[in-house]
Short mmCIF file of C-alpha atoms and ligand atoms in Angstrom, two decimals:
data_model
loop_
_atom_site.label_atom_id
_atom_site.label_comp_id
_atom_site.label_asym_id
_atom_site.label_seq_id
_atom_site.Cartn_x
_atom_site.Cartn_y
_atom_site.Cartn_z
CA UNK V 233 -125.59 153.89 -193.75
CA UNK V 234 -128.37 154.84 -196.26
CA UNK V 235 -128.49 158.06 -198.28
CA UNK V 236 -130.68 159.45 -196.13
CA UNK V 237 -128.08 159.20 -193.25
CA UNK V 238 -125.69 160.96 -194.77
CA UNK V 239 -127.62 163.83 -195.45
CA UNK V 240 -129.39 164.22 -192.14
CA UNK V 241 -127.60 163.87 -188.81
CA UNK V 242 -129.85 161.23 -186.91
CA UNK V 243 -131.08 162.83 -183.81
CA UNK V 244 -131.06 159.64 -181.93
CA UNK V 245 -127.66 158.81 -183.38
CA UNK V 246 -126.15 155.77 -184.74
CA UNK V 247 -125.85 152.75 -182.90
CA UNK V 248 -122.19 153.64 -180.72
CA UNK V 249 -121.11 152.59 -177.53
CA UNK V 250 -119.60 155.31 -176.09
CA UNK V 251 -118.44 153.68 -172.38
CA UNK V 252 -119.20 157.38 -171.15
CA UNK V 253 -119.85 157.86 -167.57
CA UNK V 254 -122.53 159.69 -166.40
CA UNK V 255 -122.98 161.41 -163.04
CA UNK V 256 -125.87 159.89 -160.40
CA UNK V 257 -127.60 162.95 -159.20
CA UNK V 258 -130.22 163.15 -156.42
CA UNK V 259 -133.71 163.51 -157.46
CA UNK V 260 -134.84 167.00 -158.14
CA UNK V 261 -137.36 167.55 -155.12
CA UNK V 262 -140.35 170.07 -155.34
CA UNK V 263 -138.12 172.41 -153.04
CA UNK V 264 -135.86 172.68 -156.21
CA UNK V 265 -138.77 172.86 -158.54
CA UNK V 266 -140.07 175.92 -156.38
CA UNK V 267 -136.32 177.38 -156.70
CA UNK V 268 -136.13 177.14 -160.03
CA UNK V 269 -139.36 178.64 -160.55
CA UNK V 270 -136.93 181.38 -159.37
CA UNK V 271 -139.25 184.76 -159.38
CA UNK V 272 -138.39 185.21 -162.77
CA UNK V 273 -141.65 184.94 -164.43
CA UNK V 274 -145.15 184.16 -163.51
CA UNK V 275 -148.44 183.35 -165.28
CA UNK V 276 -151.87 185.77 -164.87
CA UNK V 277 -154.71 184.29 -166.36
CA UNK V 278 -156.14 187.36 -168.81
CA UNK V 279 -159.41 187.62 -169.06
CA UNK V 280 -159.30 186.02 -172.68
CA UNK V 281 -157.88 182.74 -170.19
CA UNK V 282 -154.72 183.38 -172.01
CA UNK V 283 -151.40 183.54 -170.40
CA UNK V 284 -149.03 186.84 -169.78
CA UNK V 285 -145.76 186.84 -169.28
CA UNK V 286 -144.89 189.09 -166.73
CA UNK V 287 -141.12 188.32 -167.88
CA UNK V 288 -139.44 190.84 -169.66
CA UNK V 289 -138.46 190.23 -173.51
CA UNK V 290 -135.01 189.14 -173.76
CA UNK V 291 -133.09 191.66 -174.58
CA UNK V 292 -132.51 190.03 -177.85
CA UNK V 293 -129.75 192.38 -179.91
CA UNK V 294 -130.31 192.58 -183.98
CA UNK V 295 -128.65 189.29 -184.76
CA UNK V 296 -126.07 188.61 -186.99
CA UNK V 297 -127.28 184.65 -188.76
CA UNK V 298 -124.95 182.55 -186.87
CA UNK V 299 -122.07 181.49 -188.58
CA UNK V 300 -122.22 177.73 -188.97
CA UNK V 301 -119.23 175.94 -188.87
CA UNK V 302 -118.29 174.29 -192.20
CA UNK V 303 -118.93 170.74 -191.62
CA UNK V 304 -122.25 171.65 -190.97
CA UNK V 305 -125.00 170.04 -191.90
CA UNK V 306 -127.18 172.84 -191.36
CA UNK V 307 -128.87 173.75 -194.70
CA UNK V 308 -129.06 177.31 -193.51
CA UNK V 309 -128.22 179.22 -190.43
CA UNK V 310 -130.49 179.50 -187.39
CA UNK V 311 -133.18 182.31 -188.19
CA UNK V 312 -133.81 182.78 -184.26
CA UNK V 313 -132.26 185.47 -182.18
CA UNK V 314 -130.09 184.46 -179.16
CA UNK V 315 -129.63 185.67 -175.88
CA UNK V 316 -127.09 187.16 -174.32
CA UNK V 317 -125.98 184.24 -172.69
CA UNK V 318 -126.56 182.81 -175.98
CA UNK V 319 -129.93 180.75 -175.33
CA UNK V 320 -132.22 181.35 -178.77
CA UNK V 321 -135.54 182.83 -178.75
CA UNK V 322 -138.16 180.97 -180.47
CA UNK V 323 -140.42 183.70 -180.03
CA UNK V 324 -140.42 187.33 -181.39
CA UNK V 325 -140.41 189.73 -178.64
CA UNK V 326 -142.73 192.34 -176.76
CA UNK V 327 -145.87 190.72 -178.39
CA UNK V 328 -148.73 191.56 -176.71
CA UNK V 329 -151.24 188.66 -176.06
CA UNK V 330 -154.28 189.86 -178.26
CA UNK V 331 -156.94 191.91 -176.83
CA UNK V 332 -159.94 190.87 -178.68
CA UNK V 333 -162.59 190.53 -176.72
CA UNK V 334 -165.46 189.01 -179.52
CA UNK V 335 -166.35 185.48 -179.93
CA UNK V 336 -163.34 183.72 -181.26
CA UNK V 337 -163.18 182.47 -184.57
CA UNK V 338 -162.90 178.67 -184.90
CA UNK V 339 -159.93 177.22 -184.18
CA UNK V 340 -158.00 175.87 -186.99
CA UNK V 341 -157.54 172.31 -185.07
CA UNK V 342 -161.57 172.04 -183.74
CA UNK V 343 -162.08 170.95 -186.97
CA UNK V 344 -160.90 167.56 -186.04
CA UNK V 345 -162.90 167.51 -183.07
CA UNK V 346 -166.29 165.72 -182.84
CA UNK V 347 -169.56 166.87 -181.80
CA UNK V 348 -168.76 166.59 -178.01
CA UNK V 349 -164.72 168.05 -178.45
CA UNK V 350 -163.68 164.87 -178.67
CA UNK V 351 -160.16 164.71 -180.30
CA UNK V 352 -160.40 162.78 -183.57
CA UNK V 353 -158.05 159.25 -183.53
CA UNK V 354 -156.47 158.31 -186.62
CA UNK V 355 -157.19 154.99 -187.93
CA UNK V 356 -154.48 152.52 -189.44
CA UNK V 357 -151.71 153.38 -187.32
CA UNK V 358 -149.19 150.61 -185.97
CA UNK V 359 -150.26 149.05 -182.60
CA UNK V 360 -148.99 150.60 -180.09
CA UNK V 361 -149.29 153.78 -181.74
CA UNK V 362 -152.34 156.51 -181.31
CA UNK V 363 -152.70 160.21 -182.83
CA UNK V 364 -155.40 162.18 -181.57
CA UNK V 365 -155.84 165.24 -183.86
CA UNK V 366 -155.94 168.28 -182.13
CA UNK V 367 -156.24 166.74 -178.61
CA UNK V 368 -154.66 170.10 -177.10
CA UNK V 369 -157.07 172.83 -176.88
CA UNK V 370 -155.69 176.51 -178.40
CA UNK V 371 -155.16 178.01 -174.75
CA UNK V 372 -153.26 175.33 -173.56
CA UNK V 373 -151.51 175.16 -176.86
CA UNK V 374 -150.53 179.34 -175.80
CA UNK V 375 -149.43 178.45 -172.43
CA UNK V 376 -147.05 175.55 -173.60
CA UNK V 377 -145.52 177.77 -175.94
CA UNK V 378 -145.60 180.57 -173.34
CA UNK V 379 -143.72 178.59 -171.03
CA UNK V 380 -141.61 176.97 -172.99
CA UNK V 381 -140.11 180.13 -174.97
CA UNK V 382 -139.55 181.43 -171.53
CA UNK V 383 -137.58 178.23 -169.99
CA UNK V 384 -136.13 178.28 -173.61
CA UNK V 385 -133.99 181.63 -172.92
CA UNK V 386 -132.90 180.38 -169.51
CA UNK V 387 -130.24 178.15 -168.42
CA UNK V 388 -130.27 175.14 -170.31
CA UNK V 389 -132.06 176.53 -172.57
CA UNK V 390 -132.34 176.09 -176.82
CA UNK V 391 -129.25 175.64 -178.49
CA UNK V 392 -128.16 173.67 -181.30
CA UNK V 393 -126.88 170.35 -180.67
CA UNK V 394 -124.24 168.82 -182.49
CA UNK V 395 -122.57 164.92 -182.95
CA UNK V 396 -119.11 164.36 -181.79
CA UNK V 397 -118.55 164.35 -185.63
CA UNK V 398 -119.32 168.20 -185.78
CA UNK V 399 -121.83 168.03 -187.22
CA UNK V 400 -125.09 169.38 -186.01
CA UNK V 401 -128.78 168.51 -185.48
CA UNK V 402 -131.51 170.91 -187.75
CA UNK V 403 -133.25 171.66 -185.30
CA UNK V 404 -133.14 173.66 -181.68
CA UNK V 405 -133.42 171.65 -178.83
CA UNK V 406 -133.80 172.31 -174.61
CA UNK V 407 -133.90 169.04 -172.18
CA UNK V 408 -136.41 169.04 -169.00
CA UNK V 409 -135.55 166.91 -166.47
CA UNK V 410 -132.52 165.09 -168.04
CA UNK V 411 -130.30 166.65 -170.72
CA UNK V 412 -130.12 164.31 -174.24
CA UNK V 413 -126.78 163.75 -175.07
CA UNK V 414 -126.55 163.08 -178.85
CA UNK V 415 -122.49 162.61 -178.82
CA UNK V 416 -123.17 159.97 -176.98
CA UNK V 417 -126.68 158.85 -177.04
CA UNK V 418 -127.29 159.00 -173.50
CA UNK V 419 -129.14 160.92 -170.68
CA UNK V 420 -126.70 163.23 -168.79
CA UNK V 421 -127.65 165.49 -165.71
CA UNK V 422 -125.96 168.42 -167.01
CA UNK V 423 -124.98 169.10 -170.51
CA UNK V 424 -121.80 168.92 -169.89
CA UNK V 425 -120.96 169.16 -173.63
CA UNK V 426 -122.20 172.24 -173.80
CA UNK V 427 -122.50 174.49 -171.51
CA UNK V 428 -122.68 172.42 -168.25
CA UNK V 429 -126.19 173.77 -167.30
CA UNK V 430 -128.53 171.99 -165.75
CA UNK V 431 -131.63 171.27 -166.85
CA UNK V 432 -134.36 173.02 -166.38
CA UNK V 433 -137.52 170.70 -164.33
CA UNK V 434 -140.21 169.64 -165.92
CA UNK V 435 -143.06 172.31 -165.38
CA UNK V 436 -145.45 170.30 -162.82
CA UNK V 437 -148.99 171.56 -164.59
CA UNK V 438 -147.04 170.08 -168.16
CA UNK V 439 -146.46 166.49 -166.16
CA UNK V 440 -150.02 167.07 -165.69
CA UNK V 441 -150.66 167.71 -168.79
CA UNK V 442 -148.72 164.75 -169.96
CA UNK V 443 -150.97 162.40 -167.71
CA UNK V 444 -154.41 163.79 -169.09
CA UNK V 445 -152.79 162.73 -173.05
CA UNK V 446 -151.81 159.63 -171.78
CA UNK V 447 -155.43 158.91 -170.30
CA UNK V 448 -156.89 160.06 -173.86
CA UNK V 449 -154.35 158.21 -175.85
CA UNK V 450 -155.45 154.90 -173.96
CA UNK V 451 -159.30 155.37 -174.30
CA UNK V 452 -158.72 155.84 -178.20
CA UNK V 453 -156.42 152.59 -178.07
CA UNK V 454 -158.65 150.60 -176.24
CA UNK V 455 -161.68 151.64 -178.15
CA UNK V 456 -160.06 150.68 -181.44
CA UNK V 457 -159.61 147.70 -179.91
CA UNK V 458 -156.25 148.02 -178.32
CA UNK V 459 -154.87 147.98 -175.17
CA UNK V 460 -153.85 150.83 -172.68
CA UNK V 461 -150.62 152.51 -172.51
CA UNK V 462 -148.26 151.54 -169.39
CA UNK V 463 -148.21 154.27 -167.14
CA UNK V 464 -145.54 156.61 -167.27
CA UNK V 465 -143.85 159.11 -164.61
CA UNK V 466 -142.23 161.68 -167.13
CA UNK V 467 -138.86 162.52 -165.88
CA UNK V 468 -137.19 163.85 -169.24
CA UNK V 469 -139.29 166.00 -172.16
CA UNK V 470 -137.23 167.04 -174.90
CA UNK V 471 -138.15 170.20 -176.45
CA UNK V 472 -137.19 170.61 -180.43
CA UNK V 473 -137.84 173.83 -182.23
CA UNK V 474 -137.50 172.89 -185.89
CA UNK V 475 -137.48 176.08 -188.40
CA UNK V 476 -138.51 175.88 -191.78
CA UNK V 477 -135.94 173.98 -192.98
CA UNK V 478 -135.30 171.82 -189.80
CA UNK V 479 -135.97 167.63 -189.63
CA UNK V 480 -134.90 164.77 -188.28
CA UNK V 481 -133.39 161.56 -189.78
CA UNK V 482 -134.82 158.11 -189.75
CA UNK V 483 -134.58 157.04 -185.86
CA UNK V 484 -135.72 155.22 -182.89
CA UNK V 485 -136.12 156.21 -179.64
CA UNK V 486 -133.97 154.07 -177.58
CA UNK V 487 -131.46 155.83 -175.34
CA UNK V 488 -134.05 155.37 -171.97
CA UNK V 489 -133.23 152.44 -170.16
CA UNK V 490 -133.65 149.05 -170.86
CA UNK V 491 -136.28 148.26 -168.26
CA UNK V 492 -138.21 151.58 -169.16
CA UNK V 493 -138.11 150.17 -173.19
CA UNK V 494 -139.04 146.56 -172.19
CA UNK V 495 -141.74 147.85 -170.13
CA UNK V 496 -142.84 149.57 -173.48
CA UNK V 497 -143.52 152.92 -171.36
CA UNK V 498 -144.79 155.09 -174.18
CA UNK V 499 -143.49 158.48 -175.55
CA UNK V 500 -145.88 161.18 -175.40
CA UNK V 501 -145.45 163.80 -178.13
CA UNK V 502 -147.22 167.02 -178.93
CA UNK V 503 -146.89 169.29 -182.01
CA UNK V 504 -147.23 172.90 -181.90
CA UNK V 505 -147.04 175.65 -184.43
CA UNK V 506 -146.29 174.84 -188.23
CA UNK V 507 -147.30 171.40 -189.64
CA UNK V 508 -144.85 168.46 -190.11
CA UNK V 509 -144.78 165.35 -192.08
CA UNK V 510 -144.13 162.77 -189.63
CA UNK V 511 -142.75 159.36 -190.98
CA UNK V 512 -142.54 156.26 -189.12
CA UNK V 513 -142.12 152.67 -190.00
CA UNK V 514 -140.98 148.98 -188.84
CA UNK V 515 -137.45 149.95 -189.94
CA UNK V 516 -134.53 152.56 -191.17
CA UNK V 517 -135.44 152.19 -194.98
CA UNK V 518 -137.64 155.34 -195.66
CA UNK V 519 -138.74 154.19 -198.83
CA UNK V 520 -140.71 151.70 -196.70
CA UNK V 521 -142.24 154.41 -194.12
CA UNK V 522 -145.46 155.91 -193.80
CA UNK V 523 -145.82 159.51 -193.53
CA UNK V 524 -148.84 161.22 -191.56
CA UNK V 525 -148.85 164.97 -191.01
CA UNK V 526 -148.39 166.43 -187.26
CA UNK V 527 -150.65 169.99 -186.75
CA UNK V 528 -150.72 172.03 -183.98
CA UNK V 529 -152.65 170.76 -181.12
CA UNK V 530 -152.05 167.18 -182.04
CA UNK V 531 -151.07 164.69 -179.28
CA UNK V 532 -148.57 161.29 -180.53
CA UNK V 533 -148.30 158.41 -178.10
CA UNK V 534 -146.14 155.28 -178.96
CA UNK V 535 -146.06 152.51 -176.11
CA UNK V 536 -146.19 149.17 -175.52
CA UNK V 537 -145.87 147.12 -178.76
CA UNK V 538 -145.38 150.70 -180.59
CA UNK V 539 -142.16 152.07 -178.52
CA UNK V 540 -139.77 151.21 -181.14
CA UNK V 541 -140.86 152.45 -184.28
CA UNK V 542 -138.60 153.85 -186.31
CA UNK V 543 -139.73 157.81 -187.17
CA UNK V 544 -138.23 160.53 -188.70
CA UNK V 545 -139.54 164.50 -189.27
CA UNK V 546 -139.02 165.10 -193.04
CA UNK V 547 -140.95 168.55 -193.63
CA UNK V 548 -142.27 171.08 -191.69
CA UNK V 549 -144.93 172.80 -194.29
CA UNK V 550 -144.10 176.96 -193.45
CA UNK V 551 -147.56 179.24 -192.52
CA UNK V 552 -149.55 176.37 -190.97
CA UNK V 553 -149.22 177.56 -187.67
CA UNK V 554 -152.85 178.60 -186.10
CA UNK V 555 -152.91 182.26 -186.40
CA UNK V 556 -153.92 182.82 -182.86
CA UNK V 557 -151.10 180.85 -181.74
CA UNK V 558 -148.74 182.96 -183.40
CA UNK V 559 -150.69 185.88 -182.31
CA UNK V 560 -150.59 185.23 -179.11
CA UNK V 561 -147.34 184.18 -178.36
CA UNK V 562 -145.20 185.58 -181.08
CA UNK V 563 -143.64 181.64 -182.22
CA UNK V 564 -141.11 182.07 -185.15
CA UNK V 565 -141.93 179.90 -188.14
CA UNK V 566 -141.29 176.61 -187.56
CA UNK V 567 -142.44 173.50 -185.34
CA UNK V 568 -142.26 172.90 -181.64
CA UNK V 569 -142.11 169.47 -180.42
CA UNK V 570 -142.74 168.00 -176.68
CA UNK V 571 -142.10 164.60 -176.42
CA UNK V 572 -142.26 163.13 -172.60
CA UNK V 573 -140.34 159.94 -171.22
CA UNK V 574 -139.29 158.48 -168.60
CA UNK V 575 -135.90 157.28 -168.08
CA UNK V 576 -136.30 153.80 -166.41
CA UNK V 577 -139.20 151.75 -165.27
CA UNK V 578 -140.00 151.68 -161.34
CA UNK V 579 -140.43 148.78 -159.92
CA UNK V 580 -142.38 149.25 -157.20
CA UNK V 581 -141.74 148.73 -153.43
CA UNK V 582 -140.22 150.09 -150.57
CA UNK V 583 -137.70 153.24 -150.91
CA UNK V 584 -138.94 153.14 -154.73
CA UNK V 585 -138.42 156.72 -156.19
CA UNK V 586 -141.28 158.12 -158.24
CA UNK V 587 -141.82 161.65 -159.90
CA UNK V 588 -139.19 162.99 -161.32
CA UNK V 589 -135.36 162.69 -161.93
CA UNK V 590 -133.83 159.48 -163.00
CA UNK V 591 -130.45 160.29 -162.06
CA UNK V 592 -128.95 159.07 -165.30
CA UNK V 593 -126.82 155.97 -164.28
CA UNK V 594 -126.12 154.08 -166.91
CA UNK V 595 -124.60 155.76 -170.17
CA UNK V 596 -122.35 153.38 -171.22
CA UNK V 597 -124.15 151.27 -173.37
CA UNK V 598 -124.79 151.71 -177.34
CA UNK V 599 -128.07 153.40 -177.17
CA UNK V 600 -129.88 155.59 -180.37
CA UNK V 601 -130.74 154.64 -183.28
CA UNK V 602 -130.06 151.40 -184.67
O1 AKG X 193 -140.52 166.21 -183.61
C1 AKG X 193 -141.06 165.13 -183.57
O2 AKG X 193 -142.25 164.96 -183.85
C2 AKG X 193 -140.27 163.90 -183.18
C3 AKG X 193 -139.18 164.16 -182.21
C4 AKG X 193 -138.40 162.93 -181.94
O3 AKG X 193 -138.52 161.95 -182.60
C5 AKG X 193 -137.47 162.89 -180.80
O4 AKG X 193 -137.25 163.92 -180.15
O5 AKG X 193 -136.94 161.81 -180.54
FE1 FE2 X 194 -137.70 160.22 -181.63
#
């Protein structure tokens, strides 16, 4: 272990087999999606083509900081309200979506974009690797964030992970799909260390969503001479909420399955709200990593020859969230991260499951970071 490893939990863990089992589970079928969709909220396009909640705030009491155990690592307790049921809110309640009905200013991220909107692709990146600067537009930036906060305060919803150690992860985090296990570095289909719940589906329109980056993220690759991105079927996207003081150590992304890394299927990741310095490299040292910021609206894909870099968040940089994001949607300070995957590689044929759910077979072999 480095310095940097003792300081900062690695979200992705150390390399540790655990021999845990993990419970097969049937695929979630679009019957179940509908379910979960559960009345609670819906979505009605405003006429600003922004997105209102019809969900009531949670009734989020005045909240005492949470007291943090003392082997945390936390630098400083969670600023976020929770929940009754103890779910945090990474939104401040009862905002109203804005009612301005002028021309909109420009948005912070069309900057990047060229003449014809077309996201701007960072050169000198590791192959295998694409950023596309503010690939997402500001609306669909809103309704991610929308959506999210409000699958955030539900079952399975954000709470702060910890390591079998104690200690815990600085950041918030809610699983889609497949829960993220980090005592164990494995996919679970309830986090049963926890809480038990289930969680929550993937959002259909987001796996959607997901497809359209990937489609982006290949043209850019291929027309800097690349090659495209293996397709993926997203069945897990982890949500982090990272405050002001949150990050993540020095990691790889390697608790999917074997055939699903071999295969090189790429991680799709999208920033939203404040700005983070993003550092990635061939291995653990971070004196040897490169660092490129992550802004709201920008879209991250690492496949194929990229899938194992080694990356770390090391800053978020506080009041660089767009305005009308925060406007809109009331996000706290801090980052949001989406990153898609997909659990293990289908092979094709007969009887083949596609779509989502995994069911997470296999946990007993050393999976995180190495
Ligand atoms: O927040 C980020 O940009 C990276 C998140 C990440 O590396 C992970 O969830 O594995
Ligand atoms: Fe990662």
């Amino acid at each position: 272990m480095d310095a940097q490893d003792v300081e900062i939990p690695l979200h992705h863990g150390d390399d540790r087999s655990t021999g845990a089992s993990v419970n097969a589970r049937s695929l979630m079928t679009t019957n179940d999606l509908l379910k979960y969709a559960r009345g609670m909220h819906a979505w009605l396009p405003s006429t600003m083509g922004l997105y209102v909640s019809t969900l009531p705030p949670c009734a989020v009491s005045p909240q005492e900081p949470e007291q943090q155990p003392s082997n945390s690592f936390l630098s400083e307790p969670s600023q976020l309200p929770r929940c009754p049921d103890g779910a945090y809110d990474i939104c401040s309640v009862g905002v109203a979506p804005s009612t301005s009905t002028g021309p909109r200013a420009p948005l912070p991220h069309q900057q990047y974009r060229a003449p014809g909107g077309v996201p701007r692709s960072v050169d000198g990146l590791p192959p295998g690797v694409v950023l596309l600067k503010g690939y997402l537009t500001m609306d669909e930036q809103i309704r991610i964030v929308h959506e999210i906060r409000e699958l955030g305060i539900g079952p399975g919803g954000f709470y702060i992970p910890s390591y079998i150690t104690g200690g815990r992860l600085w950041l918030h985090m809610m699983c889609m799909g497949l829960h993220w296990e980090p005592r164990t570095n494995s996919y679970e289909t309830i986090r049963s260390s926890h809480d038990g719940a289930t969680p929550p589906p993937i959002p259909a329109w987001l796996v959607e969503l997901c497809g359209r980056c990937l489609a982006a993220a290949s043209d850019a690759a291929v027309a800097a001479g690349g090659s495209r991105f293996p397709p993926l079927q997203p069945d897990i996207c982890l949500a982090n909420f990272y405050e002001r003081s949150g990050k993540l150590g020095m990691h790889q992304d390697k608790d999917e399955m074997p055939d699903s890394l071999r295969a090189g299927l790429p991680v799709v990741s999208l920033s939203l709200g404040d700005a983070t310095d993003f550092q990635y490299g061939k291995s653990r040292d971070i004196e040897e990593a490169s660092t490129v910021r992550l802004e709201s609206g920008d879209l991250l894909v690492f496949g194929g020859p990229g899938r194992m870099i080694f990356h770390s968040v090391s800053k978020v940089h506080p009041n660089t969230a767009p305005p009308e994001l925060v406007r809109a949607t009331g996000l706290r300070p801090g980052r949001l991260n989406l990153t898609f995957r997909q659990y293990r590689a289908l092979t094709g044929g007969p009887g083949t499951r596609t779509g989502t759910g995994a069911g997470a077979g296999a946990g007993a072999r050393g999976k995180g970071t190495s």
